[in-house]
Amino acid sequence: MTMKRRANLVLTLAGILYAIVFILQLFIQAPWMEAIYWIVQSALIGSVADWFAVEALFRKPLGFPYHTALLPRKKAALSEGIVALVLERFVKLDQLQELLAKEEVVPRIDRYLRSDGGRLMLRSRLHQLARVVLHSKSKEEWMALAARQVRIWGKSQKVTPYVRNFLLSICDGKRGITQITELVVYLQDFLLSPRGEVWIGTLVETAVERKKASSFTMRLANLFGVVNVEAMTKTVVTELQVELEEWKNPSGEARTAFLQAMKAQVELLSEEEVAGITLEAVYQGWLQDAPIEAILESYVWPLLEETVEESSSPLIQKAEELVFRGWESFIQQESSVVEVESLFQKLVYHLLPMLHQWLGKIVRIVLDDYSEKEFIQFVESKVEDDLAWIRLNGAAVGAVLGF
């Protein structure tokens, strides 16, 4: 049973007792009956008076119109009083300014970013940012933009130095050793395949036909059946296999001699030479005509989509790592930290008065959103037990005074 119900029960019992005692005192003329009568009567008066006073705060008890329903009628004034109380007592502007003046924002941000919640928030924001950026344009627009940037960058580059350095590194044995060996094995397998034998045979037969046209000896040898194209093909394949076998050894004589001879030629390669000029022209022509958009759409775009859709993708992790590297570099620069703290204090100085006023507006809006019935229920729910005790105390005090 709530305190309000108990107070109502006391009021009801006081009324019932008063009715009983009132009737009894008409028939019983004794001092003790008179004492009981005055005690019960005073308790009833105290109960009724305090019930009326409490009800008059929120409603019009028994429809009494004068100076009742105080809270609904004074709702606006009460709201302003609450706003003033919050702004002038609970959340004073000078106290806020003094408190925030002692606050260091950079260490607080640093602690948050290093916490599990901060890392999760940063990763989530980077993931959202990546998705927003990726979907801000269509696939075709992104690929056209990327291809245009690739062509602009490519046109500003000279390919000859890269080719020269790459070929020199191969000649010096710094790279390509495994790839050259794999290429040799592939050529050996090709020469032993039916397709390779047919290709070598075609080359030998073509060479023989050319010799026939220019050499009387070859025509004479062919006349007497001395020229055997099939045997010559097998001999060429065998000799090529032997030569390629020597090429498998990175330090083999044939391979080393070829690479050294190639190195001498590569060292002469430059942008001013004919070979370099030709190479640059071919590169620029390829760069202009190459289907870069289609290449990017086929190979880069699916990777981007897959990467952006996963918050734990390597791209997001790399972005997170870059952010932390930048943050680490920033907090190690004392002048930058001091500048940020100074900027924070300036922002606090200029924005806090406005935010303080906004707090009052927020409180006022919240209170104004309450209907009259909701406002009464809100206030009454906070002090219901105390008001019930006032009523109980009124009955008790009245009884004592009546005695």
XYZ file of C-alpha atoms in Angstrom:
403
model
C 0.000 0.000 0.000
C 1.334 3.413 -0.994
C 1.636 6.299 1.437
C -1.083 8.184 -0.442
C -3.523 5.318 0.078
C -2.634 5.184 3.752
C -3.342 8.900 4.098
C -6.702 8.446 2.337
C -7.471 5.510 4.637
C -6.736 7.634 7.733
C -9.001 10.369 6.370
C -11.796 7.850 5.763
C -11.403 6.254 9.197
C -11.389 9.681 10.855
C -14.662 10.518 9.116
C -16.274 7.191 10.112
C -15.075 7.473 13.706
C -16.336 11.042 13.922
C -19.792 9.965 12.764
C -19.879 7.153 15.329
C -18.587 9.290 18.187
C -20.950 12.131 17.254
C -23.954 9.817 17.620
C -22.652 8.211 20.819
C -21.999 11.506 22.588
C -25.677 12.394 22.149
C -26.574 9.454 24.339
C -23.596 9.162 26.633
C -22.883 12.162 28.797
C -19.450 11.540 30.306
C -16.098 13.381 30.384
C -14.244 10.559 28.658
C -16.770 10.539 25.813
C -16.354 14.275 25.455
C -12.543 13.830 25.305
C -12.844 11.136 22.599
C -15.206 13.363 20.660
C -12.773 16.296 20.607
C -9.797 14.051 19.717
C -11.604 12.452 16.758
C -13.047 15.775 15.650
C -9.628 17.467 15.686
C -8.016 14.535 13.836
C -10.740 14.773 11.174
C -10.285 18.529 10.861
C -6.510 18.115 10.514
C -6.925 15.361 7.914
C -9.458 17.307 5.861
C -7.477 20.555 6.031
C -4.214 18.951 4.937
C -5.971 16.925 2.199
C -7.485 20.149 0.890
C -4.129 21.951 1.032
C -2.284 19.160 -0.793
C -4.973 18.732 -3.425
C -5.093 22.501 -3.971
C -1.500 22.354 -5.177
C -2.465 20.207 -8.170
C -6.228 20.378 -8.637
C -9.429 22.138 -7.562
C -10.624 20.121 -4.541
C -14.403 19.855 -4.484
C -14.411 22.305 -7.410
C -13.234 25.177 -5.192
C -11.960 27.828 -7.671
C -10.061 30.303 -5.532
C -6.304 29.930 -5.221
C -6.351 26.235 -6.100
C -4.637 24.218 -8.863
C -1.511 26.242 -8.139
C 0.974 24.171 -10.138
C -1.017 24.102 -13.407
C -1.674 27.841 -13.171
C 1.946 28.599 -12.331
C 3.464 26.115 -14.756
C 5.214 28.785 -16.862
C 6.603 30.545 -13.785
C 7.718 27.211 -12.332
C 9.444 26.300 -15.599
C 11.320 29.587 -15.595
C 12.222 29.038 -11.965
C 13.588 25.573 -12.732
C 15.575 26.966 -15.667
C 17.010 29.707 -13.457
C 17.809 27.168 -10.754
C 19.671 24.950 -13.223
C 21.629 27.796 -14.808
C 22.361 29.851 -11.698
C 22.809 27.145 -9.074
C 23.368 23.702 -10.506
C 25.339 24.500 -13.705
C 26.906 27.916 -13.185
C 28.764 29.401 -16.128
C 31.807 30.545 -14.171
C 32.175 27.108 -12.574
C 32.046 25.444 -15.967
C 34.642 27.829 -17.342
C 36.915 27.217 -14.376
C 36.485 23.446 -14.685
C 37.139 23.318 -18.430
C 40.113 25.690 -18.114
C 41.882 22.918 -16.190
C 40.959 20.260 -18.751
C 43.606 18.969 -21.176
C 41.879 17.710 -24.286
C 44.806 16.037 -26.091
C 45.611 13.475 -23.322
C 41.910 12.666 -23.029
C 41.633 12.074 -26.790
C 44.817 10.005 -26.689
C 43.460 7.751 -23.921
C 40.198 7.297 -25.773
C 41.840 6.429 -29.088
C 44.024 3.819 -27.385
C 41.086 2.188 -25.621
C 39.186 -0.725 -27.141
C 36.114 1.458 -27.581
C 38.149 4.180 -29.270
C 39.794 1.749 -31.682
C 36.419 0.261 -32.537
C 34.915 3.727 -33.063
C 37.811 4.810 -35.299
C 37.606 1.636 -37.377
C 33.851 2.042 -37.718
C 34.155 5.698 -38.817
C 36.884 4.878 -41.338
C 34.720 2.068 -42.699
C 31.739 4.404 -43.037
C 33.894 7.083 -44.659
C 35.316 4.598 -47.169
C 31.801 3.436 -48.110
C 30.532 6.992 -48.470
C 33.477 7.956 -50.676
C 33.231 4.818 -52.832
C 29.496 5.213 -53.420
C 29.653 8.964 -53.993
C 30.292 8.210 -57.689
C 29.351 5.402 -60.028
C 31.789 2.667 -60.989
C 32.258 4.144 -64.440
C 32.949 7.616 -63.031
C 35.552 6.311 -60.590
C 37.299 4.209 -63.222
C 37.365 7.103 -65.715
C 38.789 9.398 -63.026
C 41.392 6.811 -61.993
C 42.376 6.124 -65.611
C 42.763 9.846 -66.282
C 45.050 10.176 -63.258
C 47.053 7.128 -64.353
C 47.550 8.620 -67.810
C 48.531 12.015 -66.376
C 51.023 10.375 -64.046
C 52.257 8.034 -66.772
C 52.874 10.864 -69.226
C 55.040 12.626 -66.659
C 57.237 9.548 -66.302
C 60.129 8.393 -68.496
C 60.076 4.646 -68.996
C 63.612 4.301 -70.379
C 65.416 4.630 -66.998
C 63.117 2.009 -65.456
C 63.661 -0.404 -68.346
C 67.405 0.229 -68.288
C 67.682 -0.374 -64.523
C 65.478 -3.451 -64.715
C 67.514 -5.014 -67.528
C 70.792 -4.151 -65.784
C 69.584 -5.836 -62.591
C 68.845 -8.956 -64.638
C 72.253 -8.825 -66.290
C 73.949 -8.469 -62.903
C 72.011 -11.412 -61.496
C 70.167 -9.295 -58.897
C 66.767 -10.311 -60.118
C 65.037 -12.572 -62.606
C 67.262 -15.607 -61.929
C 64.344 -17.897 -61.146
C 62.197 -16.424 -63.921
C 64.925 -16.971 -66.552
C 65.312 -20.593 -65.450
C 61.539 -21.097 -65.595
C 61.505 -19.556 -69.078
C 64.269 -21.946 -70.221
C 62.313 -24.938 -68.911
C 59.201 -23.692 -70.690
C 61.128 -23.357 -73.991
C 62.550 -26.875 -73.592
C 59.085 -28.298 -73.043
C 57.774 -26.344 -76.015
C 60.553 -27.649 -78.337
C 59.757 -31.230 -77.336
C 56.029 -30.796 -77.924
C 54.438 -31.617 -81.303
C 53.556 -27.947 -81.773
C 57.177 -26.942 -81.149
C 58.539 -29.501 -83.598
C 56.126 -28.315 -86.273
C 57.174 -24.697 -85.653
C 60.929 -25.521 -85.873
C 60.281 -27.649 -88.932
C 58.509 -24.754 -90.615
C 61.420 -22.443 -89.876
C 63.968 -24.962 -91.230
C 61.936 -25.575 -94.377
C 61.573 -21.821 -94.959
C 65.323 -21.354 -94.558
C 66.029 -24.212 -96.985
C 63.691 -22.735 -99.586
C 65.441 -19.382 -99.326
C 68.827 -21.056 -99.744
C 67.569 -22.897 -102.802
C 66.632 -19.635 -104.425
C 70.079 -18.140 -103.930
C 72.480 -21.128 -103.950
C 73.264 -23.497 -106.855
C 74.795 -25.975 -104.416
C 71.559 -26.212 -102.405
C 69.528 -26.756 -105.557
C 71.924 -29.477 -106.638
C 71.827 -31.140 -103.216
C 68.053 -31.086 -103.233
C 68.061 -32.572 -106.731
C 70.006 -35.594 -105.549
C 67.942 -35.889 -102.313
C 70.754 -34.919 -100.002
C 68.670 -32.257 -98.138
C 66.522 -33.902 -95.418
C 64.335 -31.287 -93.716
C 63.091 -33.699 -91.032
C 66.618 -34.692 -90.009
C 67.705 -31.075 -89.988
C 64.749 -30.228 -87.729
C 65.687 -32.912 -85.211
C 69.305 -31.714 -85.260
C 68.224 -28.105 -84.596
C 65.938 -29.193 -81.730
C 68.733 -31.262 -80.177
C 71.234 -28.422 -80.412
C 68.724 -25.962 -78.962
C 68.022 -28.352 -76.071
C 71.737 -28.582 -75.310
C 72.075 -24.807 -75.447
C 69.053 -24.283 -73.218
C 70.320 -26.862 -70.746
C 73.446 -24.762 -70.297
C 71.222 -21.724 -69.729
C 69.617 -23.392 -66.717
C 72.782 -22.811 -64.748
C 72.769 -19.138 -63.556
C 76.580 -19.119 -63.627
C 76.854 -21.069 -66.886
C 79.254 -19.807 -69.510
C 76.710 -19.272 -72.281
C 74.221 -17.518 -70.029
C 76.881 -15.333 -68.389
C 78.406 -14.367 -71.736
C 75.018 -13.460 -73.176
C 74.059 -11.364 -70.158
C 77.397 -9.533 -70.177
C 77.042 -8.773 -73.880
C 73.459 -7.654 -73.237
C 74.645 -5.476 -70.341
C 77.075 -3.634 -72.600
C 74.217 -2.752 -74.936
C 71.783 -1.892 -72.146
C 74.267 0.519 -70.565
C 74.131 2.553 -73.787
C 70.333 2.859 -73.536
C 69.227 6.446 -72.809
C 66.409 8.815 -73.610
C 68.543 10.655 -76.187
C 69.484 7.543 -78.187
C 67.349 6.180 -80.987
C 66.381 3.095 -78.986
C 65.352 5.239 -76.007
C 63.354 7.653 -78.179
C 61.597 4.723 -79.834
C 60.877 3.108 -76.476
C 59.377 6.330 -75.121
C 57.227 6.766 -78.234
C 55.929 3.197 -77.963
C 55.239 3.670 -74.247
C 53.345 6.936 -74.771
C 51.341 5.416 -77.603
C 50.445 2.405 -75.467
C 49.530 4.670 -72.543
C 47.145 6.643 -74.738
C 45.499 3.663 -76.437
C 45.543 1.104 -73.606
C 42.095 0.213 -72.187
C 43.049 1.362 -68.683
C 39.409 1.901 -67.695
C 38.538 -1.696 -68.565
C 41.624 -3.017 -66.771
C 40.796 -1.069 -63.622
C 37.133 -2.091 -63.805
C 38.019 -5.770 -64.158
C 40.767 -6.037 -61.557
C 40.755 -3.009 -59.240
C 37.045 -2.257 -58.741
C 36.044 -5.737 -57.406
C 38.939 -5.546 -54.968
C 37.840 -2.085 -53.823
C 34.242 -3.186 -53.309
C 35.277 -6.246 -51.334
C 37.715 -4.207 -49.260
C 35.309 -1.383 -48.434
C 32.461 -3.691 -47.418
C 34.571 -5.315 -44.676
C 35.461 -3.205 -41.636
C 38.407 -5.507 -40.923
C 39.776 -5.367 -44.468
C 43.486 -4.631 -45.037
C 42.592 -1.217 -46.506
C 40.694 -0.142 -43.371
C 43.441 -1.547 -41.160
C 46.046 0.347 -43.166
C 44.018 3.550 -42.889
C 43.704 2.998 -39.134
C 47.453 2.445 -38.904
C 48.115 5.660 -40.843
C 45.791 7.613 -38.557
C 47.621 6.329 -35.488
C 51.001 7.097 -37.015
C 49.849 10.633 -37.712
C 48.455 10.942 -34.194
C 51.698 9.613 -32.659
C 53.689 12.113 -34.691
C 51.342 14.911 -33.634
C 51.431 14.298 -29.859
C 55.231 14.121 -29.937
C 55.354 17.714 -31.188
C 54.917 19.807 -28.065
C 54.240 23.003 -29.992
C 51.358 21.355 -31.874
C 49.842 20.017 -28.645
C 50.084 23.453 -27.013
C 48.439 25.022 -30.057
C 45.534 22.569 -29.936
C 45.046 23.100 -26.198
C 45.062 26.864 -26.772
C 42.516 26.502 -29.566
C 40.338 24.356 -27.305
C 40.396 26.993 -24.571
C 39.471 29.699 -27.076
C 36.563 27.610 -28.326
C 35.439 27.024 -24.753
C 35.626 30.740 -24.020
C 33.506 31.664 -27.047
C 31.106 28.715 -27.181
C 30.450 27.947 -23.516
C 28.159 30.967 -22.867
C 26.090 29.991 -25.882
C 26.013 26.332 -24.804
C 25.038 27.432 -21.306
C 22.075 29.309 -22.728
C 21.190 26.342 -24.903
C 21.029 24.210 -21.770
C 18.392 26.557 -20.385
C 16.456 26.389 -23.663
C 16.594 22.598 -23.621
C 15.250 22.448 -20.056
C 12.513 24.941 -20.982
C 11.539 22.956 -24.095
C 11.367 19.714 -22.112
C 9.151 21.296 -19.468
C 6.928 22.995 -22.061
C 6.386 19.684 -23.829
C 4.586 18.360 -20.740
C 0.819 18.700 -20.886
C -0.954 19.984 -17.777
C -1.873 16.454 -16.740
C 1.627 15.115 -17.416
C 3.197 18.013 -15.529
C 1.021 17.345 -12.473
C 1.801 13.615 -12.613
C 5.524 14.329 -12.968
C 5.708 16.676 -9.969
C 3.308 14.649 -7.838
C 5.250 11.432 -8.456
C 8.408 13.037 -7.083
C 6.827 14.235 -3.788
C 3.878 11.884 -3.371
C 5.162 10.136 -0.231
C 6.180 13.419 1.423
C 2.766 14.937 0.775
C 1.104 11.829 2.200
C 3.195 12.188 5.350
C 2.057 15.817 5.657
C -1.540 14.614 5.641
C -0.813 11.909 8.221
C 1.047 14.381 10.396
C -1.910 16.783 10.138
C -4.268 14.128 11.456
C -1.876 13.260 14.278
C -1.271 16.886 15.286
C -5.007 17.608 15.185
C -5.695 14.619 17.449
C -3.069 15.747 19.963
C -4.364 19.300 20.027
C -7.921 18.078 20.424
C -6.877 16.022 23.428
